[in-house]
Amino acid sequence: MNLSAGDIPPVKDLTIENITENVLAINSRCPNPRMKYLFERLTTHLHDFARETRLSTSEWEQSIKFLTKVGQICTDVRQEFILLSDILGLSLLVDSIDHPKPPASTEGTVLGPFHTHEAELLHHGDSISQDPDGEPCLVICTVKDTSAKPVPGVKIDVWEADSKGLYDVQRADHKVSDGRAVLESDEKGHFHFKATVPVPYPIPSDGPVGDLLRKLYRHPYRPSHMHFMFEKTGYDHLITALYLRGDPYESSDAVFGVKESLVVDLKTVSDVEGLSAKYGVSPSTRLLRYDFVLVSDHETAVLRQKEAEKEIAKQNRHMKIVNGLPIPDVD
Amino acid sequence: MNLSAGDIPPVKDLTIENITENVLAINSRCPNPRMKYLFERLTTHLHDFARETRLSTSEWEQSIKFLTKVGQICTDVRQEFILLSDILGLSLLVDSIDHPKPPASTEGTVLGPFHTHEAELLHHGDSISQDPDGEPCLVICTVKDTSAKPVPGVKIDVWEADSKGLYDVQRADHKVSDGRAVLESDEKGHFHFKATVPVPYPIPSDGPVGDLLRKLYRHPYRPSHMHFMFEKTGYDHLITALYLRGDPYESSDAVFGVKESLVVDLKTVSDVEGLSAKYGVSPSTRLLRYDFVLVSDHETAVLRQKEAEKEIAKQNRHMKIVNGLPIPDVD
């Protein structure tokens, strides 16, 4: 690449009004059209934000310090920038955009920071939890496609916090995987396992994001939920979770993960005749049932294209869609 | 504060379209109206950016990783987030907004990361540089107010890179202050000192911001310049710099610091009769002259108010201005 100044669009005399077009001009030689577009929009929004709020030097300095703290508290097991994205609703938004769902398929939600690759493959009926204080819960699910056909051989990750609201990786003495497992759907698209009834818990709030929540007068709690992740070649990767109806934080999740279609009514095994004997659990065991519906890669690609077309139709410029993503059409 | 969920506006069933209003609702209890407004606009721009670009999960992940790297490379003497703000034109924009200037006063520009509080107080005529390889330069300046009256007793910080393009703090063996000084204007508002002719240099490009510049196909160079900072009670703090006309990077400064009014023509002492004898320097010494004009705190406050009024007039909502900063008027 030729980075000599002579090839670069010259910056004009900079003012509050023209700084944006000047930054875009300097960035205009970026050889990756999608990256160029993202930086064009990012710069424009960032500058518009500063102009319309008349952001002060002192506020800018506080922002620089805040972002630095967010970066510096990150470790191999703590991702404060994801937490920041979560509490601003960005994570949920990006997941919803990137994984569009047709009606009647299972919606996705935030991954959260506690998924690991350590979970063991369990058999149907095994317990994912060693927590003696957790309230026992039988989880019975099916996985189908959008034409209601069972999907066998799906790799299913499940993970949940323990009765104290902690994931295994958050415990000081964490050595073995607990509260998580990998399962596989059978030929009927069925899987079941024993777990504990999830409880609400706070997201890590001892860092800059926790400070921010307090300044915004927000609590750090997530409502009770159990995470699920579904992977099978040919199907769009589904990251989701089930939430318990009636949780005190159901309508104020700190990370905006709750969607109505993912809220379930917890039952009791004795509610369903014969279930206790069939699954070999006590009749008083709580019961969580859910039928997941996966979307094929093809359906997802078609939907993504359609949604991208809807979006660019709103924009007053020539755009095209490459791999499902909009970029300006300069041909 | 009462953080129980019952007092919080309930989040509705979340969609791509309504996530923004839901985040604003959850943040609406923030007791600081300016902070609430900033987060309202920040969230809206962030979400609009993701929606209109249809930001993908993979792009979001890359952004999280990038920001984490930016935070983690920061140290006591390296501020990569300021560098990021600089190369996106945000630093220049915020300075221009927060320090509005009436016509004929000296414009401000980016502070940059190399100002220190270590510089010694020098006498007029002293040299700020010990660099044997630098080209000698006599700097003669005045400081006046907007009614052309000299301003005595102004504390003036000056700093510049050496002939290799490095500030003292960037040298591995940095112990004593070099290439920087504090001076004070005399009763005629005059100050002068010896320095070296500034040279272009690259901003630190061995970190994530340098990687970003390369991906954007941008060079990391700043054109030759000398920094000045002016402080006196009653006057708006002026952070500025002078740039040499004809520099190869004059129109492509990596951090968007150049303003036309700050570009100077370097002369030679022999160009002005009697100057060599008067200042005791060789006739071949290069000469930099500039008349700085400071704005009073009062003038700045009036201008800031006026500019904020212009800005809120564009916005389709009831706004008020508190301490020069717009906030929604909800009374």
XYZ file of C-alpha atoms in Angstrom:
662
model
C 0.000 0.000 0.000
C 1.130 3.526 -0.728
C 0.892 5.604 2.418
C 2.652 8.677 1.102
C 0.693 11.796 1.911
C 0.337 12.782 -1.752
C -2.226 10.023 -2.405
C -4.441 10.953 0.536
C -7.478 13.240 0.190
C -6.244 16.478 1.818
C -7.871 17.462 5.094
C -9.505 20.878 4.878
C -9.403 23.577 7.534
C -11.071 21.694 10.378
C -14.258 22.909 12.017
C -16.913 21.367 14.260
C -19.078 21.020 11.156
C -16.566 19.531 8.693
C -14.418 17.287 10.920
C -16.639 14.280 10.142
C -16.370 14.491 6.353
C -12.619 14.978 6.749
C -12.205 11.832 8.864
C -14.309 9.901 6.328
C -12.101 11.215 3.505
C -8.917 10.097 5.268
C -10.487 6.667 5.930
C -11.802 6.394 2.374
C -8.798 4.446 1.106
C -9.555 1.459 3.364
C -9.430 -1.525 0.978
C -12.118 -3.496 2.861
C -15.495 -2.019 1.818
C -17.413 -3.423 4.812
C -14.816 -2.086 7.281
C -14.827 1.273 5.504
C -18.626 1.408 5.798
C -18.567 0.437 9.501
C -16.008 3.174 10.258
C -17.965 5.691 8.222
C -21.099 5.050 10.269
C -19.202 4.727 13.577
C -17.394 8.041 13.039
C -20.606 9.782 12.017
C -22.539 8.544 15.064
C -19.650 9.304 17.433
C -19.302 12.848 16.101
C -23.067 13.452 16.007
C -23.236 12.279 19.624
C -20.515 14.758 20.662
C -22.026 17.606 18.638
C -25.617 17.204 19.785
C -24.757 16.720 23.467
C -21.917 19.291 23.269
C -19.749 16.752 25.057
C -17.344 18.555 27.382
C -13.631 17.899 27.750
C -14.246 16.774 31.316
C -16.931 14.281 30.212
C -14.618 13.039 27.449
C -11.827 12.555 30.012
C -14.160 10.603 32.304
C -15.133 8.389 29.347
C -11.484 7.721 28.480
C -10.776 6.768 32.114
C -13.871 4.563 32.281
C -13.032 2.654 29.081
C -9.446 2.207 30.262
C -10.674 0.678 33.535
C -13.036 -1.612 31.623
C -10.130 -2.854 29.503
C -7.745 -3.248 32.395
C -10.042 -5.383 34.566
C -10.441 -7.949 31.753
C -8.695 -11.305 32.275
C -8.918 -14.771 30.747
C -12.040 -15.385 32.853
C -13.538 -11.886 33.022
C -14.754 -9.888 30.012
C -15.916 -6.478 31.235
C -16.453 -5.094 27.697
C -18.996 -7.865 27.002
C -20.648 -6.957 30.302
C -20.756 -3.305 29.184
C -22.253 -4.319 25.845
C -24.782 -6.484 27.733
C -26.019 -3.757 30.090
C -26.402 -1.330 27.163
C -28.622 -3.826 25.329
C -26.111 -4.076 22.470
C -25.388 -7.797 22.888
C -29.068 -8.718 22.696
C -29.523 -6.429 19.692
C -26.567 -7.844 17.739
C -27.683 -11.423 18.426
C -31.205 -10.585 17.249
C -29.887 -8.951 14.065
C -27.404 -11.686 13.195
C -29.697 -14.604 13.987
C -33.077 -13.628 12.538
C -35.816 -16.116 13.422
C -38.947 -17.009 11.502
C -42.175 -17.115 13.554
C -42.528 -20.251 15.698
C -38.788 -20.919 15.852
C -36.934 -20.495 19.148
C -35.584 -16.995 19.733
C -31.974 -16.444 20.733
C -30.684 -14.393 23.628
C -27.425 -13.233 25.222
C -24.617 -15.786 25.612
C -23.313 -14.220 28.814
C -19.739 -14.663 30.018
C -20.064 -18.081 31.693
C -20.125 -20.583 28.861
C -17.039 -22.840 28.896
C -15.731 -25.676 26.760
C -15.082 -27.856 29.819
C -18.490 -29.487 30.166
C -18.678 -33.288 30.010
C -20.892 -35.232 27.620
C -23.690 -36.707 29.760
C -26.333 -39.321 29.083
C -30.002 -38.467 29.063
C -31.291 -38.502 32.618
C -27.919 -37.688 34.215
C -27.666 -34.762 36.593
C -25.652 -31.724 35.503
C -25.431 -30.435 39.085
C -23.597 -31.648 42.196
C -25.067 -28.838 44.312
C -26.639 -30.419 47.450
C -28.578 -27.214 48.205
C -30.206 -26.820 44.791
C -33.895 -27.633 44.377
C -34.096 -30.677 42.065
C -35.546 -30.017 38.631
C -36.226 -32.416 35.769
C -35.709 -30.856 32.336
C -37.453 -32.530 29.378
C -37.024 -31.049 25.911
C -37.357 -31.706 22.218
C -35.485 -30.206 19.271
C -37.370 -29.876 16.000
C -36.953 -27.999 12.751
C -39.384 -25.388 11.425
C -41.414 -28.104 9.672
C -41.875 -29.830 13.071
C -39.552 -32.719 12.211
C -37.363 -33.954 15.091
C -33.673 -33.083 14.736
C -31.457 -35.907 16.053
C -27.732 -35.623 16.809
C -27.789 -31.995 17.903
C -24.974 -31.072 20.303
C -26.630 -29.274 23.209
C -24.691 -27.254 25.767
C -26.596 -26.502 28.981
C -25.280 -24.405 31.861
C -26.697 -22.736 34.943
C -25.668 -21.068 38.198
C -25.878 -23.019 41.473
C -28.258 -22.400 44.379
C -26.049 -19.489 45.519
C -26.232 -17.855 42.082
C -22.648 -18.763 41.149
C -21.342 -20.578 38.082
C -18.640 -23.186 38.694
C -15.948 -20.905 37.204
C -16.827 -18.187 39.731
C -16.032 -20.374 42.742
C -12.644 -19.785 44.356
C -12.000 -23.549 44.544
C -13.176 -24.243 40.983
C -11.544 -27.374 39.608
C -14.199 -29.624 38.122
C -17.023 -28.723 35.809
C -20.380 -28.402 37.615
C -23.781 -27.045 36.658
C -23.042 -27.636 32.996
C -23.098 -30.463 30.481
C -23.135 -31.401 26.834
C -25.967 -33.655 25.637
C -27.082 -34.995 22.290
C -30.636 -35.188 21.006
C -31.853 -38.723 20.197
C -33.571 -39.924 17.008
C -36.836 -38.366 18.228
C -35.110 -35.025 18.825
C -35.556 -35.633 22.527
C -33.199 -34.947 25.453
C -33.665 -34.768 29.200
C -31.492 -34.237 32.247
C -31.621 -33.453 35.944
C -30.633 -29.992 37.134
C -31.493 -27.556 39.906
C -34.099 -24.813 39.780
C -32.217 -21.674 38.661
C -32.101 -18.649 40.979
C -31.547 -14.936 40.272
C -27.992 -13.631 40.641
C -26.085 -10.369 40.169
C -23.671 -9.917 37.276
C -20.123 -9.117 38.504
C -20.573 -5.636 39.958
C -17.222 -4.965 41.649
C -15.752 -3.343 38.518
C -16.375 -0.248 36.374
C -19.591 -1.687 34.873
C -20.969 -2.240 38.392
C -20.058 1.376 39.223
C -21.873 2.508 36.097
C -25.012 0.537 37.027
C -25.042 2.201 40.451
C -24.676 5.662 38.877
C -27.558 4.825 36.533
C -29.575 3.717 39.578
C -29.844 0.195 38.203
C -29.618 -3.167 39.972
C -27.173 -5.807 38.669
C -29.557 -8.799 38.814
C -30.420 -11.335 36.182
C -33.683 -13.253 36.607
C -33.493 -17.042 37.142
C -32.559 -18.767 33.903
C -30.917 -21.803 32.342
C -28.670 -21.446 29.264
C -28.919 -23.641 26.155
C -26.766 -23.733 23.032
C -27.575 -25.869 19.973
C -25.134 -26.884 17.258
C -25.632 -29.089 14.261
C -24.241 -28.770 10.753
C -26.887 -27.297 8.478
C -28.636 -25.371 11.283
C -28.073 -21.832 12.502
C -26.161 -21.875 15.777
C -28.765 -21.173 18.481
C -27.700 -19.489 21.733
C -30.645 -19.082 24.042
C -31.920 -19.417 27.614
C -35.156 -20.188 29.428
C -36.450 -17.821 32.107
C -38.808 -18.655 34.991
C -42.091 -16.780 34.968
C -42.729 -14.803 38.150
C -39.071 -14.072 38.902
C -38.674 -10.712 40.717
C -36.280 -9.536 37.965
C -38.279 -10.945 35.033
C -39.030 -7.445 33.710
C -35.768 -5.721 34.681
C -32.979 -8.105 33.622
C -29.690 -6.151 33.932
C -28.561 -7.489 30.531
C -31.896 -7.419 28.626
C -31.942 -11.149 27.914
C -35.605 -11.960 28.581
C -37.913 -12.505 25.616
C -41.530 -13.455 26.224
C -41.252 -16.632 24.146
C -38.435 -17.862 26.405
C -40.325 -17.446 29.690
C -41.570 -20.777 31.035
C -43.924 -21.882 33.790
C -42.143 -24.204 36.151
C -44.313 -27.228 37.003
C -43.977 -30.217 39.299
C -43.376 -33.798 38.123
C -46.557 -34.957 39.931
C -48.576 -32.612 37.664
C -48.151 -35.141 34.848
C -49.415 -38.672 35.384
C -46.740 -41.371 35.168
C -43.811 -38.959 34.788
C -42.312 -39.748 38.195
C -42.074 -43.460 37.424
C -40.998 -42.979 33.796
C -38.051 -40.722 34.673
C -37.267 -42.239 38.086
C -37.561 -38.990 40.030
C -39.519 -38.022 43.126
C -43.037 -36.668 42.395
C -42.119 -33.402 44.161
C -39.284 -32.704 41.700
C -39.860 -29.461 39.777
C -40.413 -29.836 36.042
C -39.198 -27.686 33.147
C -40.390 -28.609 29.642
C -39.590 -26.851 26.394
C -39.755 -27.632 22.700
C -36.926 -25.931 20.833
C -37.214 -25.177 17.126
C -34.011 -24.780 15.092
C -33.729 -22.804 11.870
C -31.711 -24.189 8.967
C -28.675 -22.314 7.653
C -30.523 -21.817 4.396
C -33.619 -20.326 6.067
C -31.342 -18.058 8.116
C -29.412 -16.858 5.064
C -32.658 -16.058 3.222
C -34.071 -14.193 6.233
C -30.820 -12.319 6.841
C -30.808 -11.200 3.210
C -34.468 -10.119 3.458
C -33.897 -8.169 6.671
C -30.771 -6.514 5.234
C -32.797 -5.502 2.164
C -35.456 -3.958 4.414
C -32.745 -2.022 6.244
C -31.003 -0.646 3.165
C -34.363 0.368 1.681
C -34.552 2.894 4.552
C -31.187 4.397 3.636
C -31.001 7.155 1.103
C -28.034 5.781 -0.865
C -27.058 2.993 -3.224
C -26.295 -0.071 -1.150
C -25.693 -3.713 -1.930
C -25.680 -6.821 0.245
C -22.623 -9.048 0.375
C -22.797 -12.197 2.537
C -25.939 -10.832 4.176
C -24.243 -7.555 5.188
C -24.945 -4.112 3.681
C -22.167 -2.087 2.051
C -22.362 1.030 -0.114
C -22.625 0.210 -3.804
C -19.944 2.256 -5.499
C -19.701 0.229 -8.716
C -31.779 4.485 46.372
C -34.462 1.886 45.935
C -33.301 -0.728 43.477
C -36.131 -3.172 44.002
C -37.539 -4.330 40.701
C -41.036 -3.059 41.476
C -39.975 0.578 41.027
C -38.361 0.005 37.643
C -40.216 0.572 34.353
C -40.848 -3.011 33.163
C -38.984 -4.129 30.065
C -41.352 -5.221 27.307
C -40.922 -8.229 25.053
C -37.628 -7.286 23.415
C -37.271 -6.863 19.671
C -34.715 -5.257 17.351
C -37.067 -2.278 17.105
C -37.936 -1.746 20.789
C -34.684 -2.652 22.573
C -33.558 1.004 22.525
C -36.652 2.440 24.226
C -36.433 -0.368 26.782
C -32.808 0.422 27.673
C -33.729 4.117 27.955
C -36.629 3.203 30.263
C -34.376 1.143 32.546
C -31.829 4.011 32.607
C -34.529 6.628 33.182
C -34.159 6.598 36.967
C -30.575 7.950 36.793
C -30.600 10.878 39.249
C -28.068 12.940 37.252
C -29.994 14.556 34.359
C -26.891 15.258 32.256
C -25.619 11.675 32.648
C -29.086 10.342 31.846
C -29.155 12.471 28.678
C -25.652 11.355 27.621
C -26.592 7.677 28.066
C -29.861 8.203 26.228
C -28.033 9.607 23.200
C -25.134 7.128 23.462
C -27.487 4.134 23.584
C -29.552 5.476 20.692
C -26.510 6.062 18.469
C -24.950 2.712 19.406
C -28.165 0.836 18.610
C -28.821 2.811 15.419
C -25.269 2.012 14.309
C -25.826 -1.734 14.885
C -29.264 -1.696 13.230
C -28.327 0.257 10.114
C -25.080 -1.654 9.486
C -26.648 -4.955 10.614
C -23.552 -5.489 12.734
C -22.706 -9.188 12.822
C -21.803 -11.229 15.887
C -18.342 -11.762 14.428
C -17.829 -8.001 13.918
C -19.095 -7.364 17.455
C -16.621 -9.951 18.795
C -13.763 -8.303 16.905
C -14.770 -4.938 18.390
C -14.823 -6.373 21.924
C -11.346 -7.856 21.392
C -10.036 -4.614 19.902
C -11.324 -2.438 22.772
C -9.913 -4.909 25.301
C -6.471 -4.671 23.662
C -6.699 -0.865 23.654
C -7.426 -0.890 27.390
C -4.774 -3.429 28.233
C -1.883 -1.641 26.500
C -2.533 1.531 28.540
C 0.044 2.360 31.229
C 0.976 5.419 33.271
C 2.814 6.779 30.230
C 0.702 5.378 27.376
C -2.960 6.223 26.765
C -4.171 4.202 23.785
C -7.834 5.268 24.210
C -6.822 8.926 23.772
C -4.888 7.853 20.681
C -8.024 6.095 19.393
C -10.106 9.203 20.075
C -7.436 11.276 18.291
C -7.336 9.216 15.089
C -11.152 9.229 14.898
C -11.185 13.043 15.061
C -13.127 12.966 18.344
C -10.461 14.712 20.444
C -10.258 17.668 18.055
C -14.052 17.854 17.905
C -14.541 17.828 21.688
C -11.862 20.498 22.162
C -13.505 22.671 19.503
C -16.935 22.271 21.121
C -15.785 22.892 24.685
C -13.497 25.819 23.887
C -15.424 27.941 21.391
C -13.360 30.820 20.023
C -14.491 34.214 18.766
C -12.999 35.327 15.423
C -9.396 36.572 15.676
C -8.657 34.612 18.856
C -6.227 31.691 18.736
C -7.856 28.348 17.949
C -7.193 25.316 20.119
C -6.114 21.873 18.979
C -5.392 18.391 20.347
C -3.348 18.112 23.548
C -1.730 14.830 22.513
C -0.306 12.366 25.026
C 3.097 13.992 25.626
C 2.416 16.935 27.904
C 4.013 16.453 31.348
C 4.164 18.440 34.563
C 7.947 18.024 34.785
C 9.034 21.012 32.721
C 11.257 23.634 34.389
C 10.449 27.342 34.532
C 12.875 29.034 32.113
C 13.813 32.650 31.519
C 13.051 34.371 28.259
C 15.795 33.567 25.776
C 16.731 30.237 27.387
C 16.805 27.110 25.257
C 14.195 24.429 25.900
C 16.215 21.824 23.988
C 19.507 20.046 24.677
C 19.357 18.181 21.358
C 22.707 18.727 19.540
C 21.201 17.529 16.238
C 18.192 19.849 16.200
C 18.152 22.839 13.845
C 18.200 25.966 16.051
C 15.014 28.014 16.046
C 14.208 31.281 17.805
C 10.589 31.528 18.931
C 9.192 35.031 19.564
C 5.585 35.402 20.669
C 3.079 37.730 22.249
C -0.052 36.963 24.267
C -2.929 39.410 24.008
C -6.614 39.442 24.833
C -9.407 39.887 22.286
C -9.219 43.682 22.668
C -5.508 43.521 21.664
C -4.266 44.322 25.179
C -1.116 42.437 26.257
C -1.722 39.756 28.904
C 1.185 39.603 31.375
C 1.818 36.775 33.858
C 0.426 33.980 31.693
C 1.897 30.558 32.474
C 2.970 29.097 29.132
C 3.847 25.433 28.662
C 5.785 24.650 25.479
C 6.827 21.181 24.358
C 8.139 19.573 21.192
C 9.717 16.388 19.879
C 13.484 16.267 19.246
C 15.240 16.002 15.883
C 14.482 12.258 15.806
C 10.763 12.906 16.354
C 10.789 11.695 19.967
C 9.573 13.455 23.100
C 11.824 13.173 26.163
C 9.405 10.737 27.856
C 9.662 8.385 24.866
C 13.420 7.923 25.233
C 14.514 4.703 26.940
C 17.030 6.626 29.087
C 14.585 9.431 29.973
C 15.552 11.063 33.262
C 15.619 14.819 32.824
C 13.080 17.041 31.173
C 14.099 18.079 27.626
C 12.309 19.763 24.739
C 9.846 21.345 27.126
C 9.617 24.349 29.421
C 7.337 26.636 31.344
C 7.622 30.377 30.656
C 5.769 33.455 31.791
C 4.670 36.365 29.627
C 6.156 39.748 30.638
C 4.299 43.042 31.172
C 4.113 43.518 27.383
C 2.609 40.026 26.961
C 5.862 38.986 25.337
C 7.861 35.749 25.646
C 10.665 34.204 23.629
C 12.843 31.127 23.826
C 15.254 29.015 21.822
C 14.112 25.649 20.513
C 14.723 23.348 17.567
C 12.794 23.257 14.315
C 10.091 20.600 14.829
C 10.041 17.529 12.567
C 7.223 15.129 11.592
C 6.913 11.935 13.636
C 4.650 8.890 13.840
C 2.241 8.431 16.737
C 2.910 5.164 18.646
C 1.892 2.541 16.097
C 2.990 -0.713 17.722
C -0.379 -1.230 19.442
C -4.005 -1.854 18.426
C -4.485 1.744 17.190
C -1.460 1.325 14.895
C -2.984 -1.932 13.612
C -6.242 -0.104 12.971
C -4.484 2.667 11.020
C -2.825 0.055 8.809
C -6.169 -1.674 8.182
C -7.658 1.715 7.269
C -4.703 2.262 4.920
C -3.617 5.338 6.886
C -0.151 6.542 7.861
C 0.595 7.325 11.538
C 2.412 10.638 10.966
C 1.858 14.013 12.539
C 3.194 17.054 10.683
C 5.956 19.124 12.340
C 4.530 21.126 15.213
C 5.275 22.775 18.544
C 2.769 22.562 21.433
C 1.672 25.549 23.538
C -0.593 25.714 26.575
C -1.713 28.988 28.194
C -3.073 29.372 31.710
C -4.090 32.469 33.583
C -6.952 33.012 35.996
C -9.805 34.746 34.187
C -8.896 33.303 30.765
C -10.097 30.122 29.087
C -7.387 27.469 29.235
C -5.859 27.382 25.737
C -4.283 24.166 24.442
C -2.899 24.664 20.980
C 0.036 24.035 18.638
C 1.747 25.691 15.696
C 2.308 23.749 12.477
C 4.945 24.408 9.803
C 3.583 25.239 6.374
C 4.824 22.910 3.648
C 5.179 19.843 5.869
C 4.552 16.617 3.889
C 1.813 15.650 6.379
C 0.266 19.122 6.679
C -2.975 17.950 5.045
C -3.085 14.393 6.412
C -2.287 14.682 10.138
C -3.057 11.265 11.697
C -4.840 12.977 14.616
C -6.569 15.863 12.758
C -4.829 18.608 14.725
C -4.020 21.095 11.935
C -6.134 24.219 11.606
C -5.278 26.779 8.944
C -4.935 29.599 11.496
C -2.251 27.605 13.323
C -0.031 27.003 10.271
C 3.001 29.283 10.261
C 5.704 30.188 7.761
C 9.102 29.492 9.243
C 11.512 32.390 8.571
C 15.174 33.044 9.241
C 16.510 35.498 11.841
C 18.452 37.374 9.129
C 15.118 38.160 7.413
C 14.489 40.806 10.081
C 17.022 43.606 10.490
C 18.670 43.787 13.917
C 17.053 40.607 15.259
C 20.294 38.617 15.369
C 22.001 41.189 17.592
C 18.928 41.874 19.727
C 18.384 38.213 20.632
C 22.040 37.141 20.517
C 21.544 34.348 17.990
C 23.259 33.511 14.714
C 21.645 35.169 11.639
C 21.061 31.706 10.127
C 18.864 30.628 13.059
C 15.319 29.789 11.936
C 12.593 32.093 13.222
C 9.071 31.291 14.405
C 6.814 34.219 15.360
C 3.236 34.086 16.539
C 0.803 36.377 18.303
C -1.546 34.402 20.528
C -4.940 35.791 21.505
C -6.587 34.493 24.691
C -10.325 34.531 25.358
C -11.629 35.499 28.781
C -13.638 33.025 30.859
C -16.615 35.335 30.537
C -16.405 35.529 26.733
C -16.068 31.734 26.631
C -19.092 31.172 28.874
C -21.218 33.505 26.728
C -20.089 31.797 23.511
C -20.573 28.321 24.953
C -24.124 29.251 25.960
C -24.799 30.698 22.495
C -23.451 27.631 20.709
C -25.419 25.307 23.004
C -28.578 27.313 22.231
C -27.913 26.925 18.498
C -27.513 23.183 18.975
C -30.682 22.640 20.998
C -32.661 24.741 18.514
C -31.980 21.918 16.014
C -33.429 19.305 18.357
C -37.105 18.592 18.292
C -37.638 18.541 22.071
C -37.709 20.800 25.099
C -34.151 21.336 26.236
C -32.478 23.649 28.705
C -28.857 24.634 29.228
C -27.198 24.106 32.588
C -23.577 25.237 32.989
C -23.311 25.559 29.214
C -24.441 21.950 28.625
C -27.787 20.869 27.125
C -30.149 18.614 29.061
C -33.790 17.728 28.388
C -36.196 20.103 30.100
C -38.643 17.923 31.967
C -39.911 20.541 34.435
